[in-house]
Short mmCIF file of C-alpha atoms in Angstrom, two decimals:
data_model
loop_
_atom_site.label_atom_id
_atom_site.label_comp_id
_atom_site.label_asym_id
_atom_site.label_seq_id
_atom_site.Cartn_x
_atom_site.Cartn_y
_atom_site.Cartn_z
CA MET A 1 100.09 115.25 76.99
CA ALA A 2 102.00 114.49 73.83
CA THR A 3 101.35 111.22 72.06
CA ARG A 4 104.06 108.55 72.06
CA GLU A 5 105.02 105.91 69.56
CA LYS A 6 102.58 103.77 71.54
CA SER A 7 100.93 104.08 74.93
CA GLN A 8 102.96 102.78 77.83
CA LYS A 9 101.33 99.91 79.73
CA VAL A 10 101.51 100.20 83.50
CA VAL A 11 100.62 97.15 85.61
CA ILE A 12 99.85 97.82 89.26
CA VAL A 13 99.78 95.01 91.81
CA GLY A 14 97.46 95.73 94.74
CA ALA A 15 94.18 97.67 94.60
CA GLY A 16 94.36 99.10 98.11
CA PRO A 17 94.47 102.87 98.64
CA VAL A 18 98.10 103.23 97.51
CA GLY A 19 97.79 101.09 94.39
CA SER A 20 94.49 102.72 93.43
CA LEU A 21 95.95 106.22 93.79
CA ALA A 22 98.96 105.19 91.68
CA ALA A 23 96.53 104.00 89.01
CA LEU A 24 94.84 107.41 88.99
CA TYR A 25 98.20 109.19 88.61
CA ALA A 26 99.34 106.92 85.77
CA ALA A 27 96.01 107.09 83.95
CA SER A 28 95.95 110.90 84.13
CA ARG A 29 99.29 110.90 82.27
CA GLY A 30 97.91 108.84 79.41
CA ASP A 31 99.20 105.40 80.37
CA ASP A 32 97.16 102.27 79.78
CA VAL A 33 96.70 100.97 83.33
CA GLU A 34 95.85 97.47 84.52
CA LEU A 35 95.22 97.07 88.24
CA TYR A 36 95.46 93.54 89.69
CA GLU A 37 94.12 92.61 93.14
CA LEU A 38 94.52 89.32 94.99
CA ARG A 39 91.14 89.64 96.70
CA GLY A 40 87.71 90.22 95.24
CA ASP A 41 86.24 93.68 94.74
CA LEU A 42 87.13 95.51 97.93
CA ARG A 43 83.83 97.41 97.82
CA ASP A 44 81.98 94.14 98.45
CA PRO A 45 81.30 93.78 102.22
CA SER A 46 81.70 90.00 101.92
CA VAL A 47 85.33 90.33 100.82
CA SER A 48 87.57 89.70 103.84
CA PRO A 49 90.78 91.67 104.35
CA LEU A 50 93.95 89.62 104.13
CA ASN A 51 94.29 89.47 107.92
CA PHE A 52 90.62 88.47 108.36
CA SER A 53 89.90 91.56 110.43
CA LYS A 54 88.49 94.97 109.65
CA SER A 55 92.03 96.12 110.41
CA ILE A 56 93.31 99.09 112.35
CA ASN A 57 91.25 102.13 111.42
CA LEU A 58 92.98 104.63 109.19
CA ALA A 59 93.87 108.24 109.94
CA ILE A 60 94.40 110.43 106.91
CA SER A 61 96.27 113.70 107.34
CA GLU A 62 98.01 116.36 105.27
CA ARG A 63 100.40 114.11 103.35
CA GLY A 64 97.65 111.78 102.17
CA ILE A 65 95.22 114.60 101.42
CA ASN A 66 97.86 116.55 99.49
CA SER A 67 98.77 113.47 97.46
CA MET A 68 95.12 112.88 96.55
CA ARG A 69 94.71 116.55 95.70
CA CYS A 70 97.66 116.35 93.30
CA SER A 71 95.81 113.70 91.28
CA ASN A 72 93.83 116.67 89.88
CA ARG A 73 90.46 114.91 90.13
CA PRO A 74 87.63 117.43 90.68
CA GLY A 75 85.56 116.55 93.73
CA PHE A 76 87.67 113.48 94.55
CA VAL A 77 89.24 114.74 97.80
CA GLU A 78 85.91 116.14 98.94
CA ALA A 79 84.26 112.76 98.36
CA VAL A 80 86.91 111.09 100.51
CA LEU A 81 86.67 113.60 103.34
CA LYS A 82 82.88 113.25 103.42
CA GLN A 83 83.51 109.71 104.63
CA SER A 84 85.83 110.87 107.43
CA ILE A 85 85.51 112.22 110.97
CA PRO A 86 87.87 114.99 112.16
CA MET A 87 89.93 114.27 115.27
CA TYR A 88 91.37 117.38 116.91
CA GLY A 89 93.49 115.63 119.49
CA ARG A 90 93.97 112.77 121.88
CA MET A 91 91.67 112.06 124.79
CA ILE A 92 93.69 110.45 127.56
CA HIS A 93 91.78 108.22 129.99
CA GLY A 94 92.86 107.11 133.44
CA LYS A 95 91.94 106.68 137.11
CA ASN A 96 93.25 108.67 140.07
CA PRO A 97 94.46 107.13 143.38
CA MET A 98 90.99 107.65 144.83
CA GLY A 99 89.51 105.43 142.12
CA LYS A 100 87.81 108.20 140.16
CA VAL A 101 87.84 107.81 136.37
CA TRP A 102 89.07 110.88 134.48
CA GLU A 103 89.72 112.00 130.93
CA GLU A 104 91.93 114.79 129.61
CA PRO A 105 92.04 116.20 126.06
CA GLN A 106 95.38 116.98 124.43
CA ALA A 107 95.07 118.99 121.22
CA TYR A 108 97.16 117.81 118.29
CA ASP A 109 98.02 121.28 117.13
CA VAL A 110 98.17 124.79 118.54
CA HIS A 111 96.63 126.09 115.29
CA GLY A 112 93.60 123.82 115.49
CA ARG A 113 94.58 121.47 112.67
CA PHE A 114 93.27 117.91 112.80
CA ILE A 115 93.60 114.44 111.35
CA ASN A 116 90.72 112.45 109.87
CA ALA A 117 89.50 109.01 110.91
CA ILE A 118 88.31 107.04 107.90
CA ASP A 119 87.21 103.49 107.28
CA ARG A 120 89.56 101.59 104.97
CA THR A 121 86.69 100.12 102.95
CA ALA A 122 85.04 103.52 102.48
CA LEU A 123 88.30 105.07 101.26
CA ASN A 124 88.95 102.17 98.91
CA GLY A 125 85.42 102.44 97.58
CA VAL A 126 85.83 106.10 96.60
CA LEU A 127 89.14 105.36 94.88
CA LEU A 128 87.79 102.37 92.93
CA ASP A 129 84.68 104.31 91.92
CA GLU A 130 86.95 107.01 90.55
CA LEU A 131 88.99 104.45 88.63
CA GLU A 132 85.88 102.96 87.07
CA LYS A 133 85.14 106.35 85.53
CA THR A 134 88.54 106.31 83.82
CA PRO A 135 88.51 104.71 80.35
CA ASN A 136 92.21 103.78 80.24
CA VAL A 137 92.06 101.74 83.49
CA LYS A 138 91.11 98.06 83.75
CA LEU A 139 90.44 96.36 87.08
CA PHE A 140 91.21 92.67 87.65
CA PHE A 141 90.12 91.16 90.96
CA ASN A 142 90.96 87.67 92.27
CA HIS A 143 94.33 87.75 90.51
CA LYS A 144 97.40 86.56 92.43
CA LEU A 145 100.90 87.55 91.29
CA THR A 146 102.85 84.30 90.97
CA GLY A 147 105.85 85.32 88.92
CA ALA A 148 107.63 88.24 87.28
CA ASP A 149 110.44 88.68 84.77
CA PHE A 150 111.60 92.26 85.19
CA ARG A 151 114.18 92.05 82.42
CA ASN A 152 111.70 90.97 79.77
CA LYS A 153 108.86 92.85 81.47
CA LYS A 154 106.34 90.08 81.94
CA ALA A 155 104.22 89.09 84.95
CA TRP A 156 102.12 86.03 85.64
CA PHE A 157 98.87 85.99 87.60
CA GLU A 158 96.64 83.17 88.76
CA ARG A 159 92.95 83.86 88.29
CA GLU A 160 91.57 82.67 91.59
CA ASP A 161 87.88 82.98 90.77
CA PRO A 162 86.21 79.69 91.77
CA ASN A 163 83.47 80.36 89.22
CA ASP A 164 85.95 80.56 86.36
CA PRO A 165 84.88 78.02 83.67
CA ASN A 166 88.54 77.27 82.90
CA MET A 167 88.94 75.65 86.29
CA GLY A 168 88.05 71.99 85.83
CA ALA A 169 89.18 68.41 86.29
CA PHE A 170 92.24 66.44 85.32
CA LYS A 171 93.02 62.72 85.24
CA ALA A 172 95.45 61.32 87.78
CA THR A 173 97.16 58.05 86.78
CA SER A 174 99.26 55.41 88.49
CA ASP A 175 101.19 52.26 87.50
CA ASN A 176 98.09 50.22 88.24
CA GLU A 177 95.55 50.78 85.47
CA ASP A 178 92.71 49.99 87.87
CA ASP A 179 93.72 52.98 89.99
CA ASP A 180 93.26 55.52 87.18
CA LYS A 181 90.66 58.05 88.22
CA THR A 182 89.52 61.58 87.60
CA ILE A 183 89.92 64.04 90.45
CA ASN A 184 87.99 67.29 90.51
CA VAL A 185 90.29 70.09 91.64
CA SER A 186 90.23 73.86 91.58
CA ARG A 187 93.15 74.74 89.34
CA ALA A 188 93.65 78.45 89.01
CA PRO A 189 94.60 79.20 85.41
CA GLU A 190 97.61 81.46 84.94
CA VAL A 191 97.73 84.43 82.61
CA GLU A 192 100.83 86.15 81.23
CA VAL A 193 100.74 89.93 81.30
CA PRO A 194 103.37 92.05 79.48
CA PHE A 195 104.09 95.53 80.77
CA ASP A 196 106.32 98.54 80.32
CA PHE A 197 106.32 99.46 84.00
CA LEU A 198 105.13 97.56 87.08
CA ILE A 199 104.22 99.17 90.40
CA GLY A 200 104.00 96.89 93.44
CA ALA A 201 101.63 98.19 96.10
CA ASP A 202 100.57 94.88 97.58
CA GLY A 203 101.31 95.37 101.25
CA ALA A 204 103.81 94.17 103.84
CA HIS A 205 103.84 90.59 102.53
CA SER A 206 104.37 91.83 98.99
CA ALA A 207 104.67 89.33 96.16
CA ALA A 208 106.02 92.13 93.95
CA ARG A 209 108.85 92.78 96.42
CA TYR A 210 109.57 89.04 96.67
CA HIS A 211 110.12 88.82 92.91
CA LEU A 212 111.94 92.16 92.79
CA MET A 213 114.53 90.82 95.24
CA LYS A 214 115.57 88.24 92.63
CA TYR A 215 116.69 91.02 90.29
CA THR A 216 118.27 93.65 92.50
CA ARG A 217 120.67 93.50 95.43
CA MET A 218 118.14 94.61 97.98
CA ASP A 219 119.05 95.24 101.61
CA TYR A 220 116.11 93.94 103.58
CA LYS A 221 115.20 93.97 107.28
CA GLN A 222 111.99 92.51 108.69
CA GLU A 223 111.18 92.80 112.37
CA TYR A 224 108.28 91.74 114.54
CA ILE A 225 108.09 93.79 117.73
CA ASP A 226 106.77 92.13 120.87
CA VAL A 227 103.30 93.55 120.41
CA VAL A 228 100.11 91.71 119.47
CA TRP A 229 96.85 93.46 118.67
CA VAL A 230 93.19 92.56 118.61
CA GLU A 231 90.32 94.62 117.27
CA LEU A 232 87.30 95.37 119.46
CA GLN A 233 84.30 97.64 119.03
CA ILE A 234 82.40 100.18 121.11
CA PRO A 235 78.81 100.18 119.79
CA PRO A 236 76.61 103.29 119.52
CA SER A 237 74.54 104.24 122.53
CA GLU A 238 71.38 102.14 122.77
CA GLU A 239 69.37 105.10 124.05
CA THR A 240 70.38 107.76 121.53
CA ASN A 241 72.08 105.73 118.78
CA ASP A 242 74.93 108.23 119.06
CA PHE A 243 78.61 108.12 120.00
CA ARG A 244 79.21 107.03 123.58
CA ILE A 245 82.33 109.22 123.90
CA SER A 246 83.68 112.23 122.01
CA PRO A 247 83.89 111.44 118.28
CA ASN A 248 86.45 114.15 117.61
CA HIS A 249 89.31 112.62 119.53
CA LEU A 250 91.56 109.60 119.30
CA HIS A 251 90.96 107.98 122.67
CA ILE A 252 93.91 106.42 124.50
CA TRP A 253 94.04 104.36 127.67
CA PRO A 254 97.83 104.24 128.28
CA GLY A 255 99.14 101.33 130.32
CA ARG A 256 102.93 101.69 130.33
CA GLU A 257 103.71 98.46 128.41
CA PHE A 258 100.34 98.21 126.65
CA MET A 259 97.50 100.47 125.60
CA PHE A 260 93.92 100.54 124.35
CA ILE A 261 92.82 103.04 121.69
CA ALA A 262 89.50 103.93 120.02
CA LEU A 263 88.80 105.75 116.74
CA PRO A 264 85.35 106.95 115.62
CA SER A 265 83.41 105.46 112.71
CA PRO A 266 80.59 107.05 110.69
CA ASP A 267 78.08 104.50 112.06
CA LYS A 268 78.57 106.07 115.56
CA SER A 269 80.67 103.16 116.78
CA PHE A 270 84.35 103.14 117.67
CA VAL A 271 86.89 100.75 116.20
CA CYS A 272 89.17 99.87 119.11
CA THR A 273 92.52 98.15 119.35
CA LEU A 274 94.23 96.53 122.29
CA PHE A 275 98.03 96.48 121.94
CA ALA A 276 100.03 94.39 124.40
CA PRO A 277 103.08 92.12 124.58
CA ALA A 278 102.39 88.56 123.43
CA SER A 279 102.77 87.23 126.97
CA HIS A 280 99.65 89.11 128.08
CA PHE A 281 97.61 87.63 125.25
CA VAL A 282 98.88 84.16 126.13
CA ALA A 283 97.94 84.66 129.78
CA LEU A 284 94.44 85.94 128.92
CA ASP A 285 93.89 83.11 126.46
CA ARG A 286 94.78 80.61 129.16
CA SER A 287 92.69 82.33 131.83
CA PRO A 288 89.84 84.15 130.04
CA GLU A 289 88.13 84.73 133.38
CA ASN A 290 90.80 87.40 134.07
CA LEU A 291 89.90 89.51 131.03
CA LEU A 292 87.41 91.78 132.82
CA GLU A 293 89.77 92.35 135.76
CA PHE A 294 92.58 93.14 133.29
CA PHE A 295 90.45 95.81 131.59
CA ASN A 296 89.11 97.26 134.85
CA THR A 297 92.64 97.57 136.21
CA HIS A 298 94.38 99.02 133.17
CA PHE A 299 91.62 100.59 131.05
CA PRO A 300 89.15 102.14 133.50
CA GLY A 301 85.79 103.17 132.08
CA VAL A 302 85.84 100.75 129.14
CA CYS A 303 83.91 97.82 130.60
CA PRO A 304 81.01 97.79 131.30
CA GLU A 305 80.49 101.50 130.53
CA LEU A 306 81.43 101.34 126.83
CA ILE A 307 81.62 97.61 126.06
CA SER A 308 79.49 95.06 127.85
CA PRO A 309 81.33 92.20 129.59
CA GLU A 310 79.68 89.68 127.28
CA ALA A 311 80.66 91.60 124.13
CA LEU A 312 84.21 92.11 125.40
CA LYS A 313 84.69 88.39 126.06
CA GLN A 314 83.12 87.37 122.76
CA GLN A 315 85.16 89.83 120.67
CA PHE A 316 88.44 89.05 122.42
CA GLN A 317 87.99 85.32 121.94
CA THR A 318 86.63 85.48 118.38
CA ASN A 319 88.67 88.22 116.71
CA PRO A 320 92.19 87.23 115.59
CA HIS A 321 95.21 88.19 117.65
CA LEU A 322 97.66 89.59 115.13
CA PRO A 323 101.36 90.55 115.14
CA ILE A 324 102.84 93.85 113.99
CA ILE A 325 105.58 93.85 111.40
CA SER A 326 108.18 96.46 110.50
CA ILE A 327 110.04 96.32 107.17
CA LYS A 328 112.93 98.36 105.81
CA CYS A 329 114.45 97.75 102.40
CA THR A 330 116.44 99.48 99.70
CA PRO A 331 116.46 100.07 96.77
CA HIS A 332 112.75 100.26 95.98
CA HIS A 333 113.15 99.67 92.24
CA TYR A 334 114.82 97.69 89.47
CA GLU A 335 116.18 99.56 86.44
CA SER A 336 113.26 101.05 84.46
CA SER A 337 110.78 98.24 84.89
CA ALA A 338 109.52 98.08 88.49
CA VAL A 339 109.09 99.92 91.77
CA ILE A 340 107.43 99.14 95.11
CA LEU A 341 105.40 101.62 97.15
CA GLY A 342 103.65 101.79 100.51
CA ASP A 343 103.91 98.88 102.93
CA ALA A 344 105.60 96.79 100.25
CA ALA A 345 108.60 99.13 100.60
CA HIS A 346 108.32 100.30 104.21
CA ALA A 347 105.83 98.56 106.49
CA MET A 348 105.71 100.43 109.78
CA LEU A 349 104.11 100.32 113.18
CA PRO A 350 100.65 101.93 113.10
CA PHE A 351 101.24 104.34 115.99
CA TYR A 352 101.72 107.51 113.98
CA GLY A 353 98.86 106.87 111.57
CA GLN A 354 101.34 107.40 108.74
CA GLY A 355 101.25 104.08 106.91
CA LEU A 356 98.51 105.25 104.57
CA ASN A 357 99.84 108.79 104.35
CA ALA A 358 103.42 107.71 103.62
CA GLY A 359 102.18 105.31 100.94
CA MET A 360 100.13 107.99 99.22
CA GLU A 361 103.07 110.37 99.49
CA ASP A 362 105.17 107.70 97.74
CA VAL A 363 102.81 107.96 94.78
CA ARG A 364 103.06 111.75 94.58
CA ILE A 365 106.84 111.79 94.87
CA LEU A 366 107.28 108.94 92.39
CA PHE A 367 105.27 110.66 89.68
CA GLU A 368 106.92 114.01 90.40
CA MET A 369 110.24 112.24 89.76
CA LEU A 370 108.91 110.67 86.56
CA ASP A 371 107.67 114.08 85.42
CA SER A 372 110.91 115.90 86.24
CA HIS A 373 113.02 113.31 84.41
CA GLY A 374 110.95 113.65 81.25
CA VAL A 375 109.06 110.37 81.28
CA TYR A 376 105.88 112.30 80.61
CA ASP A 377 106.04 115.14 78.08
CA ASN A 378 103.71 118.09 78.49
CA ASP A 379 104.76 119.65 75.19
CA THR A 380 101.88 118.78 72.85
CA THR A 381 103.53 120.55 69.89
CA THR A 382 106.26 117.93 69.42
CA PRO A 383 106.09 114.22 68.60
CA GLY A 384 106.05 111.82 71.52
CA LYS A 385 109.24 110.17 72.76
CA PRO A 386 110.13 106.65 71.63
CA ALA A 387 109.76 103.83 74.15
CA THR A 388 113.54 103.39 74.54
CA GLU A 389 114.00 107.02 75.51
CA ILE A 390 111.11 106.78 77.96
CA ALA A 391 112.68 103.69 79.54
CA THR A 392 116.01 105.49 79.96
CA ALA A 393 114.29 108.47 81.57
CA ARG A 394 112.26 106.20 83.84
CA ALA A 395 115.38 104.34 84.99
CA ALA A 396 116.95 107.64 86.03
CA ALA A 397 113.74 108.71 87.79
CA LEU A 398 113.47 105.45 89.73
CA THR A 399 117.10 105.66 90.82
CA ALA A 400 116.47 109.17 92.13
CA TYR A 401 113.25 108.01 93.78
CA SER A 402 114.93 105.21 95.73
CA ARG A 403 117.79 107.50 96.72
CA GLU A 404 115.43 110.18 98.06
CA ARG A 405 112.70 108.03 99.53
CA THR A 406 114.74 105.44 101.42
CA PRO A 407 115.97 107.73 104.23
CA ASP A 408 112.47 109.13 104.64
CA ALA A 409 110.99 105.63 104.85
CA TYR A 410 113.53 104.62 107.48
CA ALA A 411 112.85 107.82 109.43
CA ILE A 412 109.08 107.40 109.67
CA ILE A 413 109.48 103.76 110.71
CA ASP A 414 111.71 104.86 113.59
CA LEU A 415 109.42 107.77 114.46
CA SER A 416 106.41 105.43 114.55
CA TYR A 417 108.10 103.17 117.07
CA ARG A 418 109.05 106.11 119.29
CA ASN A 419 105.49 107.42 119.09
CA TYR A 420 104.27 104.06 120.41
CA LEU A 421 106.40 104.59 123.51
CA GLU A 422 104.95 108.09 123.83
CA MET A 423 101.32 106.99 123.40
CA ARG A 424 101.42 104.10 125.85
CA TRP A 425 102.98 106.14 128.65
CA GLY A 426 104.74 109.37 127.61
CA VAL A 427 101.45 111.29 127.25
CA LYS A 428 101.16 111.19 131.06
CA SER A 429 104.74 112.34 131.66
CA PRO A 430 105.31 115.87 133.08
CA LEU A 431 108.43 116.20 130.92
CA TYR A 432 106.43 115.40 127.76
CA ARG A 433 103.82 117.98 128.69
CA LEU A 434 106.46 120.61 129.44
CA ARG A 435 108.21 120.10 126.11
CA LYS A 436 104.90 120.14 124.23
CA ALA A 437 103.85 123.38 125.98
CA VAL A 438 107.18 125.10 125.22
CA GLU A 439 107.21 124.05 121.55
CA GLU A 440 103.57 125.04 120.98
CA THR A 441 104.08 128.40 122.71
CA LEU A 442 107.06 129.20 120.50
CA ASP A 443 105.13 128.01 117.43
CA ALA A 444 102.14 130.22 118.27
CA TYR A 445 103.87 133.40 119.45
CA VAL A 446 107.30 133.37 117.78
CA PRO A 447 106.60 131.63 114.44
CA ARG A 448 109.73 133.07 112.79
CA LEU A 449 111.82 130.69 114.90
CA GLY A 450 110.34 127.79 112.95
CA TRP A 451 109.52 125.70 116.00
CA ALA A 452 106.82 123.03 115.95
CA THR A 453 106.07 119.81 117.72
CA GLN A 454 107.20 116.58 116.11
CA TYR A 455 103.56 115.56 115.72
CA ALA A 456 102.72 118.75 113.83
CA ARG A 457 105.70 118.31 111.51
CA VAL A 458 104.70 114.72 110.73
CA SER A 459 100.94 115.12 110.44
CA PHE A 460 100.40 118.69 109.22
CA SER A 461 103.25 119.27 106.79
CA ASN A 462 104.78 117.70 103.70
CA ALA A 463 108.36 118.06 104.92
CA PRO A 464 110.47 114.93 104.31
CA TYR A 465 110.34 112.59 107.29
CA SER A 466 114.13 112.57 107.56
CA GLU A 467 114.10 116.37 107.89
CA VAL A 468 111.37 116.12 110.53
CA GLU A 469 113.52 113.71 112.52
CA THR A 470 116.56 116.01 112.25
CA ALA A 471 114.58 119.13 113.21
CA THR A 472 112.99 117.38 116.18
CA GLN A 473 116.34 116.16 117.45
CA ARG A 474 117.78 119.66 117.11
CA GLN A 475 114.87 121.15 119.07
CA GLY A 476 115.31 118.51 121.75
CA GLN A 477 118.99 119.33 122.12
CA ILE A 478 118.26 123.06 122.40
CA LEU A 479 115.55 122.46 124.99
CA SER A 480 117.81 120.13 126.95
CA ARG A 481 120.59 122.74 127.01
CA ALA A 482 118.11 125.46 127.97
CA LEU A 483 116.64 123.33 130.74
CA THR A 484 120.10 122.39 131.99
CA GLY A 485 121.13 126.05 131.92
CA LEU A 486 117.97 126.99 133.80
CA VAL A 487 118.64 124.38 136.46
CA PHE A 488 122.23 125.63 136.91
CA ALA A 489 121.04 129.23 136.97
CA VAL A 490 118.45 128.48 139.64
CA ALA A 491 121.02 126.49 141.59
CA GLY A 492 123.54 129.35 141.29
CA VAL A 493 121.07 132.01 142.42
CA SER A 494 119.91 129.80 145.27
CA GLY A 495 123.51 129.13 146.31
CA MET A 496 124.40 132.82 146.21
CA TRP A 497 121.36 133.70 148.28
CA LEU A 498 122.20 131.03 150.87
CA TRP A 499 125.83 132.19 150.99
CA ARG A 500 124.79 135.80 151.57
CA TRP A 501 122.25 134.74 154.15
CA HIS A 502 124.82 132.69 156.07
CA ARG A 503 127.37 135.50 155.74
CA ALA A 504 124.88 138.06 156.99
CA ARG A 505 123.95 135.80 159.87
CA ASP A 506 127.61 135.26 160.76
CA LEU A 507 128.31 139.00 160.51
CA GLY A 508 125.36 139.73 162.74
CA GLY A 509 126.66 137.27 165.32
CA LEU A 510 130.09 138.91 165.22
CA MET A 511 128.59 142.34 165.85
CA VAL A 512 126.70 140.99 168.85
CA ARG A 513 129.89 139.56 170.33
CA ILE A 514 131.78 142.86 169.78
CA ARG A 515 128.96 144.75 171.47
CA ASP A 516 129.05 142.43 174.46
CA VAL A 517 132.85 142.78 174.81
CA PHE A 518 132.92 146.57 174.63
CA GLY A 519 129.59 147.14 176.30
CA TRP A 520 128.14 149.03 173.37
#
């Protein structure tokens, strides 16, 4: 990289997987990077996630892996995948009319490709370890973004470390001198941080987005769907200390308007999630004695086979019941000074496993835009660009980024919701199975047609989500026309056969009558 008049300072808000990957990208281009995180060090097991739950387990697929690979860190992707477990498909669970419990695997891909279950903390740990090896990156934990001036490029953070010596006492006074007293309080001191470029990757309830909305005319839509979730756990087998069910599948118990899923963890347990309308949670909270019957009716084989009744009751009552939020907004940036990535820009339902992957893809596409617009200069034979020229180039890159990324963000949010409908009931539909079989057959045996399932396009390619949505809709229309044509063809052939049969029968009757009249 060429040297500049001075190094650009990049401040990143949020040290989750997306923010940490953005820090790696910026640092590799020579920027001075400061990464600020509201919580403590996320590698510390005592640090609670913001929703006070381990959170829905992550599934990393091609988009996320490709984005990590493009960080050009030797051994980095391999270190991440060592922490993961491959899942080759869904395992659908149910019970037949005779009361027998069954399970049926459904492969994700006709070519054998798979997604990877990974623990959020493990992934974050690998990323933060990588950042600590990087000399031009500084990590700041327990720092809360409280303000930002994107015109003058300054941000303010509260240092929320209770052990900070700057947090002390102050004297509170009143009109009555006898009432003067000193009150010990925890006052978080505020620090001012200048920057050249700020990246907000601080999740669905983003402080960076909140302050960004004061500077740009942002269209914003937030929606809570009528689904609440609670995390449960299937422990390892007591006899073998191994997985109780197949570790290489995402297990689904579909229930029409609710579902129960389970993803494998490296400790041989399964992180499980119950998704249901809020009314069901309210009813079970009011009548906890119905919990076991609810599971036995809708999720056969879970209790007591996989989770003991005592553990199920304890986890359901103790673990938080949390809502699911969906957020769309545009633009994702302001001039040359700030941009938001990941859930801060496009929080989505978790049913496609693309929240992490889309966020990491944001990082790759953002820095590809910055590169292509000349923010970073690979020509080491010429002097570096002045800061004003870099800012102009960055403004153009961010405008292009918002313009390109917004339709893709909207598309994957919509696709995630439709996949929820598919997972909770569509996977058992004959029409779903027929379409999947047709598309996979064409993909396997006539690849030049370019057919693929929607799932394969989303999870095993880097095609823009908006193009995936368009291609899937086109395939659906073609299949619908073909199926309609087939139905009409079958009906036409059947009608012709019946007409000929009736005609032949009538002709035969006429010949009999003629024979009787003439005595033939």
